Short mmCIF file of C-alpha atoms in Angstrom, two decimals:
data_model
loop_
_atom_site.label_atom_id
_atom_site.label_comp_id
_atom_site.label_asym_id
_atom_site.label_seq_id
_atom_site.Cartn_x
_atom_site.Cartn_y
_atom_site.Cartn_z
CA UNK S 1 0.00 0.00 0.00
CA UNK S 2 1.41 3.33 -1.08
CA UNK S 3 2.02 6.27 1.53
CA UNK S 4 1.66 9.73 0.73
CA UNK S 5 4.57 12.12 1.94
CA UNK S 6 5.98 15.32 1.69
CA UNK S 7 8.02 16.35 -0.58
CA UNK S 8 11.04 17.57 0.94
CA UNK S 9 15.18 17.09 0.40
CA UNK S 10 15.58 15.56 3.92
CA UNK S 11 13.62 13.87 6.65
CA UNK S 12 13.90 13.77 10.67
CA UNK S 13 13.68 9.57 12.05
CA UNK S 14 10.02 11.53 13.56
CA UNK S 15 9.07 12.46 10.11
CA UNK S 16 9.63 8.83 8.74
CA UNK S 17 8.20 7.00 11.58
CA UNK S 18 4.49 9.09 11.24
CA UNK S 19 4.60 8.69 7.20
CA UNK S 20 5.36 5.42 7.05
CA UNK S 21 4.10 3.67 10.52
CA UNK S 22 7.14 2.72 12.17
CA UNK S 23 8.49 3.02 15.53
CA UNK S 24 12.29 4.59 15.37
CA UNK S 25 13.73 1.75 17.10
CA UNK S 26 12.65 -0.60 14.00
CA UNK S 27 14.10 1.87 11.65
CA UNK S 28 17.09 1.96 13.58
CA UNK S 29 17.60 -1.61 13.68
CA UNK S 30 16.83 -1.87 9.49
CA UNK S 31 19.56 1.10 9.23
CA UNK S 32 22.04 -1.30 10.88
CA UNK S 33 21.37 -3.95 8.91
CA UNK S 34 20.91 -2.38 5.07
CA UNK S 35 23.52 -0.81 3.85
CA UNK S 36 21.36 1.24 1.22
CA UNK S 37 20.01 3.22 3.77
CA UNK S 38 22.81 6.31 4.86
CA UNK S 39 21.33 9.19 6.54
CA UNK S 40 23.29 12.56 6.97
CA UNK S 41 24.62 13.87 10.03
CA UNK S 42 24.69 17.34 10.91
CA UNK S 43 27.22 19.13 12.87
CA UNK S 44 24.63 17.93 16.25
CA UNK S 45 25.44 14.20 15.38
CA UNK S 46 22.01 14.70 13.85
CA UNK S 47 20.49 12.36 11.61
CA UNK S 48 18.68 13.39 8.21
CA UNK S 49 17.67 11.06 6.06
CA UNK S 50 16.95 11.34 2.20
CA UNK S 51 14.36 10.62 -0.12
CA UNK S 52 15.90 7.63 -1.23
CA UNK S 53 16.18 6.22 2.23
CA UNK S 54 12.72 7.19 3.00
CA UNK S 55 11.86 5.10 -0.27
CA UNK S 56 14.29 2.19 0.55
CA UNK S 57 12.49 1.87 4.33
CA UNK S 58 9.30 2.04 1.86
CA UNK S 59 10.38 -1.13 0.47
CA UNK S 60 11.66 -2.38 3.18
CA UNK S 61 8.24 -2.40 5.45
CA UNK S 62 6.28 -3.81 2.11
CA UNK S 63 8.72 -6.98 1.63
CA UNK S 64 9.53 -7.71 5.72
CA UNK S 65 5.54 -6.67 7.24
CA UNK S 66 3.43 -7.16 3.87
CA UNK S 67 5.06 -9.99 2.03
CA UNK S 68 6.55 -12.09 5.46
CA UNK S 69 10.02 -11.77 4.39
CA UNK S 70 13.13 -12.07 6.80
CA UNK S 71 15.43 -9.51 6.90
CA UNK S 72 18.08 -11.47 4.69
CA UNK S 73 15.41 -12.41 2.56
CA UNK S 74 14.70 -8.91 2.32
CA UNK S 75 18.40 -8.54 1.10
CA UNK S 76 18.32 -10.80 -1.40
CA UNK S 77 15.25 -9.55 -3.18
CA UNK S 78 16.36 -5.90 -2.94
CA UNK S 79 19.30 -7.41 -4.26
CA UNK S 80 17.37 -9.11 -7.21
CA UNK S 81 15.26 -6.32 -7.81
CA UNK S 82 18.31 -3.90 -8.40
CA UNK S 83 19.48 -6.63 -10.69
CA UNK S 84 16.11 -6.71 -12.77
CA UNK S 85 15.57 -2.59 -12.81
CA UNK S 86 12.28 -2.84 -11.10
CA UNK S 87 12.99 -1.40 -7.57
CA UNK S 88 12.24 1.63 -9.31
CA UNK S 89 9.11 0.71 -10.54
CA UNK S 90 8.49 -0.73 -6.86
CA UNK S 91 9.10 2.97 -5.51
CA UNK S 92 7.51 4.53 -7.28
CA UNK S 93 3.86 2.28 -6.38
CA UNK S 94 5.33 2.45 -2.60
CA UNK S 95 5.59 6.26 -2.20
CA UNK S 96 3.42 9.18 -3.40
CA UNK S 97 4.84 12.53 -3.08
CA UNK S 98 2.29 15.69 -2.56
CA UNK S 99 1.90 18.08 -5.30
CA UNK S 100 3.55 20.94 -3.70
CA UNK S 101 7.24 20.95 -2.59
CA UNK S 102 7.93 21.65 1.34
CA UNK S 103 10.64 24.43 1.72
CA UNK S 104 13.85 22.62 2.40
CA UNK S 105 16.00 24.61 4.62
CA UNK S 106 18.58 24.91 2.06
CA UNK S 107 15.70 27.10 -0.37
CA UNK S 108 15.58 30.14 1.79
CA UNK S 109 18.71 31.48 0.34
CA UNK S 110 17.95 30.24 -3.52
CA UNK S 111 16.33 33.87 -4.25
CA UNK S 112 19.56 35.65 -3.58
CA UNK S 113 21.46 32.75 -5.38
CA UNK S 114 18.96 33.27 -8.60
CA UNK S 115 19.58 37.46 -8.26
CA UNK S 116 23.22 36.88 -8.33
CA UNK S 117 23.19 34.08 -11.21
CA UNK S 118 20.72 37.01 -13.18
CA UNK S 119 23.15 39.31 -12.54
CA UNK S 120 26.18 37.38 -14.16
CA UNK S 121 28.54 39.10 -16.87
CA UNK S 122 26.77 42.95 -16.07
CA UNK S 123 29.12 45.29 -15.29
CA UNK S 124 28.69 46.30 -11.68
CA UNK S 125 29.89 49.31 -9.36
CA UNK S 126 31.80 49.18 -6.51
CA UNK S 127 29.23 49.04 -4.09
CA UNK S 128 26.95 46.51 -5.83
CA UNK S 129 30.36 44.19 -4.91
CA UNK S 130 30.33 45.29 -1.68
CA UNK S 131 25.72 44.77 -1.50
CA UNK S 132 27.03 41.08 -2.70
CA UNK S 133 29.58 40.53 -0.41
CA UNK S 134 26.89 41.59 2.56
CA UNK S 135 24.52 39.58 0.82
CA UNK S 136 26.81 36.32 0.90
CA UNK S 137 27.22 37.04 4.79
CA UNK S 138 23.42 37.05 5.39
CA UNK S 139 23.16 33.63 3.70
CA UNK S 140 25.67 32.26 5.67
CA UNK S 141 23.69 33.59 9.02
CA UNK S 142 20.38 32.39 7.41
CA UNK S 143 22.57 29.03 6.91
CA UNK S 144 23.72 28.81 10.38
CA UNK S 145 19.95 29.64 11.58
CA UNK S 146 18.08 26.85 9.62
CA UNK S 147 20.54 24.07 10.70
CA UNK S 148 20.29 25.19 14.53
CA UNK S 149 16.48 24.71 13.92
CA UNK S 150 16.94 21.81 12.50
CA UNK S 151 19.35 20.54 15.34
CA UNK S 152 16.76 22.07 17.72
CA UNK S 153 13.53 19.90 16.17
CA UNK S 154 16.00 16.62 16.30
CA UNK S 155 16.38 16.93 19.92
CA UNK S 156 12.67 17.71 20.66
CA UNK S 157 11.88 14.73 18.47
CA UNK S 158 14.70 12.75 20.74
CA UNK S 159 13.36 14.25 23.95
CA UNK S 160 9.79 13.54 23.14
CA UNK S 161 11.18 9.89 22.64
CA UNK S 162 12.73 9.24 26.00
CA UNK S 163 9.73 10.64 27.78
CA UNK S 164 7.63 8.04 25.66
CA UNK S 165 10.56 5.85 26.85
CA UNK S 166 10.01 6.97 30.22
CA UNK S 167 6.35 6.52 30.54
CA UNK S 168 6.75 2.63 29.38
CA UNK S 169 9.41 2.06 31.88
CA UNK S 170 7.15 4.00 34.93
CA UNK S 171 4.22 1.85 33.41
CA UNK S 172 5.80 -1.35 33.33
CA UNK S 173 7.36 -0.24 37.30
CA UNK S 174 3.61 -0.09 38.12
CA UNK S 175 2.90 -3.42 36.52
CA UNK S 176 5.56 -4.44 38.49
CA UNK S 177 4.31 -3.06 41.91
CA UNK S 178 1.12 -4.44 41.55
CA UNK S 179 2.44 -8.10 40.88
CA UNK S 180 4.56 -7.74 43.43
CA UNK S 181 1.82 -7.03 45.83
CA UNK S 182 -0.43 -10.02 44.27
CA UNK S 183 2.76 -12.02 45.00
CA UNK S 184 3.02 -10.87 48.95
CA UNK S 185 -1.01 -11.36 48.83
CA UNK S 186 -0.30 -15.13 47.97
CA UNK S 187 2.63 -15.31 49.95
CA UNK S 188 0.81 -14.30 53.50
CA UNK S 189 -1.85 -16.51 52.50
CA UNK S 190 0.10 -19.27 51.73
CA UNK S 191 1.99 -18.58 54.95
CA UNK S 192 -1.81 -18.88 56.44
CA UNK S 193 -2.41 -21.87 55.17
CA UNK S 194 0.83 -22.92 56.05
CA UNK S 195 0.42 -21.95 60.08
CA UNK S 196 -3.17 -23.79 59.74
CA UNK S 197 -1.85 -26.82 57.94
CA UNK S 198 1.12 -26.82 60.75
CA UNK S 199 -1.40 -26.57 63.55
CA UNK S 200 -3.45 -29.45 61.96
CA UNK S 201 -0.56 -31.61 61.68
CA UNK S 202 0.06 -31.17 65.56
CA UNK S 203 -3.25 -31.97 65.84
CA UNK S 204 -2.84 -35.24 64.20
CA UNK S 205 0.26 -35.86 65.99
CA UNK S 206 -1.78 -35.46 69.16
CA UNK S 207 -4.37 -37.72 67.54
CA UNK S 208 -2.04 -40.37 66.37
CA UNK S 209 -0.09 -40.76 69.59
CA UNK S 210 -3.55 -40.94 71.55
CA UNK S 211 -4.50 -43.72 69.46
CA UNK S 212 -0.86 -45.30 69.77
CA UNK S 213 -1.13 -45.42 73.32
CA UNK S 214 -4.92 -47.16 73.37
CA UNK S 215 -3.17 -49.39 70.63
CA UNK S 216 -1.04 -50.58 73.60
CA UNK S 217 -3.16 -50.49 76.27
CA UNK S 218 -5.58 -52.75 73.99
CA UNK S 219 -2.98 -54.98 73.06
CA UNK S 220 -2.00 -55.37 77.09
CA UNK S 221 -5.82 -55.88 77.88
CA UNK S 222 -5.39 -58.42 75.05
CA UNK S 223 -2.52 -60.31 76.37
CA UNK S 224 -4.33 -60.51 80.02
CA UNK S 225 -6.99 -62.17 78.58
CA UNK S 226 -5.21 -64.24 76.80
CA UNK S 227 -3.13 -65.26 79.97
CA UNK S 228 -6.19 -65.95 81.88
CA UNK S 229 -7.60 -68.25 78.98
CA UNK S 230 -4.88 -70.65 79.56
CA UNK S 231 -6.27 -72.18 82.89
CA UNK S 232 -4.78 -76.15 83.93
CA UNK S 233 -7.17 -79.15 83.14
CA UNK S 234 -7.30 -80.82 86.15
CA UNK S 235 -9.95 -78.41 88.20
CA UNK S 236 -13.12 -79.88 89.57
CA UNK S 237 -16.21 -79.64 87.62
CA UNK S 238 -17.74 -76.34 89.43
CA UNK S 239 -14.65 -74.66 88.45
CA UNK S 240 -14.43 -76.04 84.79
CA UNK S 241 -18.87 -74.39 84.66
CA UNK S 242 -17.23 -71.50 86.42
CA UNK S 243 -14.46 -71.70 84.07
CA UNK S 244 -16.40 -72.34 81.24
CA UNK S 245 -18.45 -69.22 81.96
CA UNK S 246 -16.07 -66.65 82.37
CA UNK S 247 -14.13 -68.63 79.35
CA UNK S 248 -17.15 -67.47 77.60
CA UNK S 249 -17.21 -63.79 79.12
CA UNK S 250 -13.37 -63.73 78.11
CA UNK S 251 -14.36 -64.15 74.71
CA UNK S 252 -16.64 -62.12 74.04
CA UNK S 253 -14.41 -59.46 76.09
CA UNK S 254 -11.53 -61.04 73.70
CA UNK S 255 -13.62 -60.20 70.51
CA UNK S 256 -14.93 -57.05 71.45
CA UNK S 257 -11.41 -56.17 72.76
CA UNK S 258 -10.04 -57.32 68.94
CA UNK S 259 -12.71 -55.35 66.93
CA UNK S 260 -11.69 -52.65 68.79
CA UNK S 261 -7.87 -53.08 68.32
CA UNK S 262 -8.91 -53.76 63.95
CA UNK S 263 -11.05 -50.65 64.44
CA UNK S 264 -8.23 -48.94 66.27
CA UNK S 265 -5.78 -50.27 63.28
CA UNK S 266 -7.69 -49.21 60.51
CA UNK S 267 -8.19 -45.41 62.37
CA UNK S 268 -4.38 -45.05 62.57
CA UNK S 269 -4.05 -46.30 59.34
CA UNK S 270 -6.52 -43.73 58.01
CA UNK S 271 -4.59 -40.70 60.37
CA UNK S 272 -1.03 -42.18 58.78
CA UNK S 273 -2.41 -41.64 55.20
CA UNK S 274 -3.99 -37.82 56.31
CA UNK S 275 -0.57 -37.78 58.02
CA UNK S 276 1.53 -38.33 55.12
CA UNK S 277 -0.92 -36.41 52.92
CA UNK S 278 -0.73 -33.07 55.24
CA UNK S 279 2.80 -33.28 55.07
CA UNK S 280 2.81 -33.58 51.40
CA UNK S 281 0.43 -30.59 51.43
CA UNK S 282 3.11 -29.03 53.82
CA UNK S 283 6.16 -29.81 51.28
CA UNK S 284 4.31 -28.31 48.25
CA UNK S 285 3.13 -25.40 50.57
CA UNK S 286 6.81 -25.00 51.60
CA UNK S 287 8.02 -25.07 48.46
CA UNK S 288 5.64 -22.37 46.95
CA UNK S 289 6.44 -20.28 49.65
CA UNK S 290 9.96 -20.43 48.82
CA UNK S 291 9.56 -19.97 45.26
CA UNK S 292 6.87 -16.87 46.05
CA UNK S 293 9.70 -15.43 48.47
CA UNK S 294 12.66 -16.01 45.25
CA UNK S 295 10.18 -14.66 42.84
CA UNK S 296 10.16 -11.64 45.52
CA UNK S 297 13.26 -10.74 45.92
CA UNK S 298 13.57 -10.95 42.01
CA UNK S 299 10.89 -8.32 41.61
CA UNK S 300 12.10 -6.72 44.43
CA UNK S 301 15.63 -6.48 42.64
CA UNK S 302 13.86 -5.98 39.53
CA UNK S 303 12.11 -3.05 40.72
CA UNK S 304 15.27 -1.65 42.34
CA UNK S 305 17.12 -1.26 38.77
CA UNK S 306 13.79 0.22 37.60
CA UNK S 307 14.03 2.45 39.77
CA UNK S 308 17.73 3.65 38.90
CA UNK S 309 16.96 3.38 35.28
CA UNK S 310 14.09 5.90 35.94
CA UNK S 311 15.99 7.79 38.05
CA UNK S 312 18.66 7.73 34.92
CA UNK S 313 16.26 8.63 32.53
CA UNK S 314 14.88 11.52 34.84
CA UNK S 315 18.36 12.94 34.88
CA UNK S 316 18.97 12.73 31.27
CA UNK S 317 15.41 14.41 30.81
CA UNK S 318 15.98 17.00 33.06
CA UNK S 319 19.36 17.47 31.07
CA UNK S 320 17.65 17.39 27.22
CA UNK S 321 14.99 20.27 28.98
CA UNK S 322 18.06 22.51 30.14
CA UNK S 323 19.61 21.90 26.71
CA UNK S 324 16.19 22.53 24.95
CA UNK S 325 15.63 25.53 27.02
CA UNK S 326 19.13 26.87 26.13
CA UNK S 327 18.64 26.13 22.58
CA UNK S 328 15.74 28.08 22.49
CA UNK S 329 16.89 31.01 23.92
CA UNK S 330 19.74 30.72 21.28
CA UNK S 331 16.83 30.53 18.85
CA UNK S 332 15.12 33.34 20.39
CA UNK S 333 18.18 35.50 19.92
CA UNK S 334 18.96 34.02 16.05
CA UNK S 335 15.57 34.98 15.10
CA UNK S 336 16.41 38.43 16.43
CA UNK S 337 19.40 38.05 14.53
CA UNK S 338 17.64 36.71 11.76
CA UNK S 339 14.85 39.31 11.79
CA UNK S 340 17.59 42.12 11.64
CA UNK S 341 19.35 40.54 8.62
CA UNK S 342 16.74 39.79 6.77
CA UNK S 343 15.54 43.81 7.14
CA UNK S 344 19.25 44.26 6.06
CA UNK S 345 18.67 41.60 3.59
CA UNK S 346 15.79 43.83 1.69
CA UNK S 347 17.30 46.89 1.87
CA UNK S 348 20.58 45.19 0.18
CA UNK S 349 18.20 43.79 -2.11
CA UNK S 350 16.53 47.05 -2.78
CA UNK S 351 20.02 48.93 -3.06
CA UNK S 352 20.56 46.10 -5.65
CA UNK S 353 18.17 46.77 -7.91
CA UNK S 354 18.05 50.20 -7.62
CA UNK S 355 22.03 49.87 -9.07
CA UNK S 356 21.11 47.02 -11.67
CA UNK S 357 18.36 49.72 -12.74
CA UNK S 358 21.05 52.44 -12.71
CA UNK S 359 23.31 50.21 -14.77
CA UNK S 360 20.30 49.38 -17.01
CA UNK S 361 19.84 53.22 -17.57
CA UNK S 362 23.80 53.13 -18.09
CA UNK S 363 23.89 50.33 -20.67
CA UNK S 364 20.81 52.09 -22.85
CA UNK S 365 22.75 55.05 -22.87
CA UNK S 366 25.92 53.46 -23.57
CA UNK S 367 24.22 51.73 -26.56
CA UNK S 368 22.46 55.05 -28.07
CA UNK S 369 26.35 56.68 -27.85
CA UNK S 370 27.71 53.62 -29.67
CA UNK S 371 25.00 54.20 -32.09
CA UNK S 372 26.51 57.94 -32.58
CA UNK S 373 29.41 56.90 -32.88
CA UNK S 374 28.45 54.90 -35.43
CA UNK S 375 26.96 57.56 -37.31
CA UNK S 376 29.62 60.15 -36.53
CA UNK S 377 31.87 57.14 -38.48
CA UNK S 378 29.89 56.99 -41.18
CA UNK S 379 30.06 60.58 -41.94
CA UNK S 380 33.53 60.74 -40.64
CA UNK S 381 34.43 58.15 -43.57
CA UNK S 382 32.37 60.08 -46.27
CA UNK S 383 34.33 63.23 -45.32
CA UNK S 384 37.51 61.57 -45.82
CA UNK S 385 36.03 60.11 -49.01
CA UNK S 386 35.49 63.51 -49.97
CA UNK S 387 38.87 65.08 -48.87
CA UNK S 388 40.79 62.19 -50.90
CA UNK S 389 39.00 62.73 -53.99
CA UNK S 390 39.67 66.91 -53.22
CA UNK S 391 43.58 65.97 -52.63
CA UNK S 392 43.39 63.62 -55.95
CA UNK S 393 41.86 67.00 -57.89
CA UNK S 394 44.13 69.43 -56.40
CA UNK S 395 47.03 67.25 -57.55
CA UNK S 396 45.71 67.30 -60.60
CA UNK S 397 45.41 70.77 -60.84
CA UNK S 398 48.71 71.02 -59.39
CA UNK S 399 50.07 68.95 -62.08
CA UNK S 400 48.50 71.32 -64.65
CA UNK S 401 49.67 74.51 -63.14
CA UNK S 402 52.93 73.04 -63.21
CA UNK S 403 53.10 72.15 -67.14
CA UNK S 404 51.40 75.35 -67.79
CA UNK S 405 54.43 76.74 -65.85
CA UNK S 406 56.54 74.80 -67.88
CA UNK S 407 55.15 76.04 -71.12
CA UNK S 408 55.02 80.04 -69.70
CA UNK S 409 58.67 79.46 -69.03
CA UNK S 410 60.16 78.30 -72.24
CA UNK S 411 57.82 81.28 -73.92
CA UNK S 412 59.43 83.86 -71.88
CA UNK S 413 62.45 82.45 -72.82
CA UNK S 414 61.71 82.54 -77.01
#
């Protein structure tokens, strides 16, 4: 998809990451890694890029986000493309330029350059060479000017940047916070759970050794019973009824006594499993605890170099304001500047064509005086026609008067 820009001789990385969507870390990184793009650095360290890099990062975003290219993929179809003469034609669909061109900084002094280039081969006066020479001095201040703003709008654009920079880093610090105080949230409660789990394993310990020590006391009940169920044969008969009898009570007091001691078993088996169970509750408990308190003391640490690298980038903002607030006052007082030489800029200009008029008026009347001169020649040269052909008759007659001399002579003499 084609993106419509302005058309200007160079661009500011703030410029080319609105026109063409990018952020100016990604066109950063693609400047480091094609070699076709090479911005210009100003006397700031500076950046400017061209049209051709704006049109290169053009191509650039269509092959790598549009057509899923890697970046050395990327390479080797620029590459290709070069090769086949259609990166042009791929430029040209890529980037639309608006109708009207956007004064470049290097435009505000083209008028005096075009006066001067007008002004080429006409004889000039003294002080049209020195109106020039003033002239060539305000261009260098208007120069000087432009590039300072320029400088000045790259480090707005860079200080606008690190605040951006600044406001992830405080957001992600308050991400940060707030996990950290879900984490200590889950950490008392697991330390809760942990005291209750603790306090129910005593419990159970209490429980457990209570039923331990009826275990034994059932098991010595047992073994009296047992004793007094091994009685000798030879008693009388009353005693083997009354035997018999309490044989019988013994028993029963034998089987009631065992139920009790299975039912006794199979409740400390049941507390040995909730035993072993709480304490693998415990263990796991434990060991989140341990990993909540290392996860802690990572976002704890974490938060710490947050903190420094906000505290960093608060210095180094508070140092880009001072230096924008200096650089505007420097502004403030080359607009001043400016404003005063461009006044002395239009009166020079108006002193300059006040003498190019003057020499105007100078070269008509030059020309009308060469066209006397002409005529002055012309007659000059019939004059001198005339006075030859006079001399050529008056030798003539001078030739005559002499022979007619000649002949008077030689009369007088016969």
């Amino acid at each position: 998809m084609a993106v419509t820009v302005d058309r200007k001789s160079y661009y500011k990385i703030g410029e080319l990451s609105k026109f063409l969507g990018l952020e100016p870390h990604v066109i950063r990184y693609w400047e480091s890694h094609f070699p076709d793009i090479r911005p210009e650095t100003t006397g700031t360290n500076r950046k400017l890029y061209t049209r051709s890099d704006l049109e290169t990062l053009a191509v650039i975003r269509y092959l790598v986000r549009e057509a899923q290219f890697s970046i050395e993929g990327a390479k080797r179809r620029i590459a290709e493309l070069k090769r086949s003469g259609e990166l042009a034609n791929l430029k040209l669909e890529l980037v639309e330029y608006n109708a009207q061109d956007v004064a470049a900084p290097e435009t505000l002094v083209s008028p005096v350059s075009r006066a001067r280039s007008s002004k080429k081969g006409m004889a000039s006066p003294s002080n049209q060479n020195d109106a020039i020479s003033d002239l060539t001095i305000s261009d260098t201040s208007l120069s000087e000017v432009d590039t300072q703003k320029v400088d000045i709008q790259a480090l707005q654009d860079e200080l606008e940047e690190r605040q951006a920079n600044i406001q992830l880093l405080q957001d992600e610090l308050e991400q940060c916070q707030s996990d950290l105080s879900s984490a200590r949230a889950e950490l008392e409660a697991n330390q809760t759970d942990i005291e209750v789990l603790r306090s129910d394993l005593a419990l159970r310990d209490s429980e457990l050794e209570s039923l331990h020590a009826a275990l034994e006391e059932a098991q010595k009940e047992l073994q009296s019973l047992r004793s007094k169920i091994d009685f000798p044969v030879s008693q009388s008969t009353v005693e083997q009824n009354y035997s018999s009898q309490a044989m019988l009570a013994l028993r029963l007091d034998y089987e009631a006594v065992q139920k009790s001691l299975k039912e006794l078993k199979n409740q400390l088996i049941e507390q040995t499993k909730e035993l072993e169970s709480i304490k693998k509750t415990l263990s796991r408990r434990e060991y989140e605890l341990e990993n909540a308190q290392n996860e802690i003391q990572s976002r704890d640490s974490l938060m710490e170099r947050a903190n420094e690298l906000i505290a960093s980038k608060a210095l180094e903002l508070e140092e880009c304001e001072t230096q924008l607030a200096t650089a505007n006052e420097t502004i403030s007082a080359r607009d001043t500047e400016l404003a005063s030489v461009r006044a002395d800029l239009d009166a020079r200009t108006s002193e300059l064509a006040t003498a190019n008029e003057t020499i105007a008026t100078r070269d008509i009347e030059l020309a009308t005086a060469n066209e006397t001169i002409s005529a002055r020649d012309t007659e000059l040269a019939s004059v001198h026609a005339y006075l030859d052909t006079r001399i050529s008759e008056l030798a003539t007659a001078n030739e005559t008067i002499s022979a007619r001399d000649i002949e008077l002579s030689s009369t007088i003499a016969s």
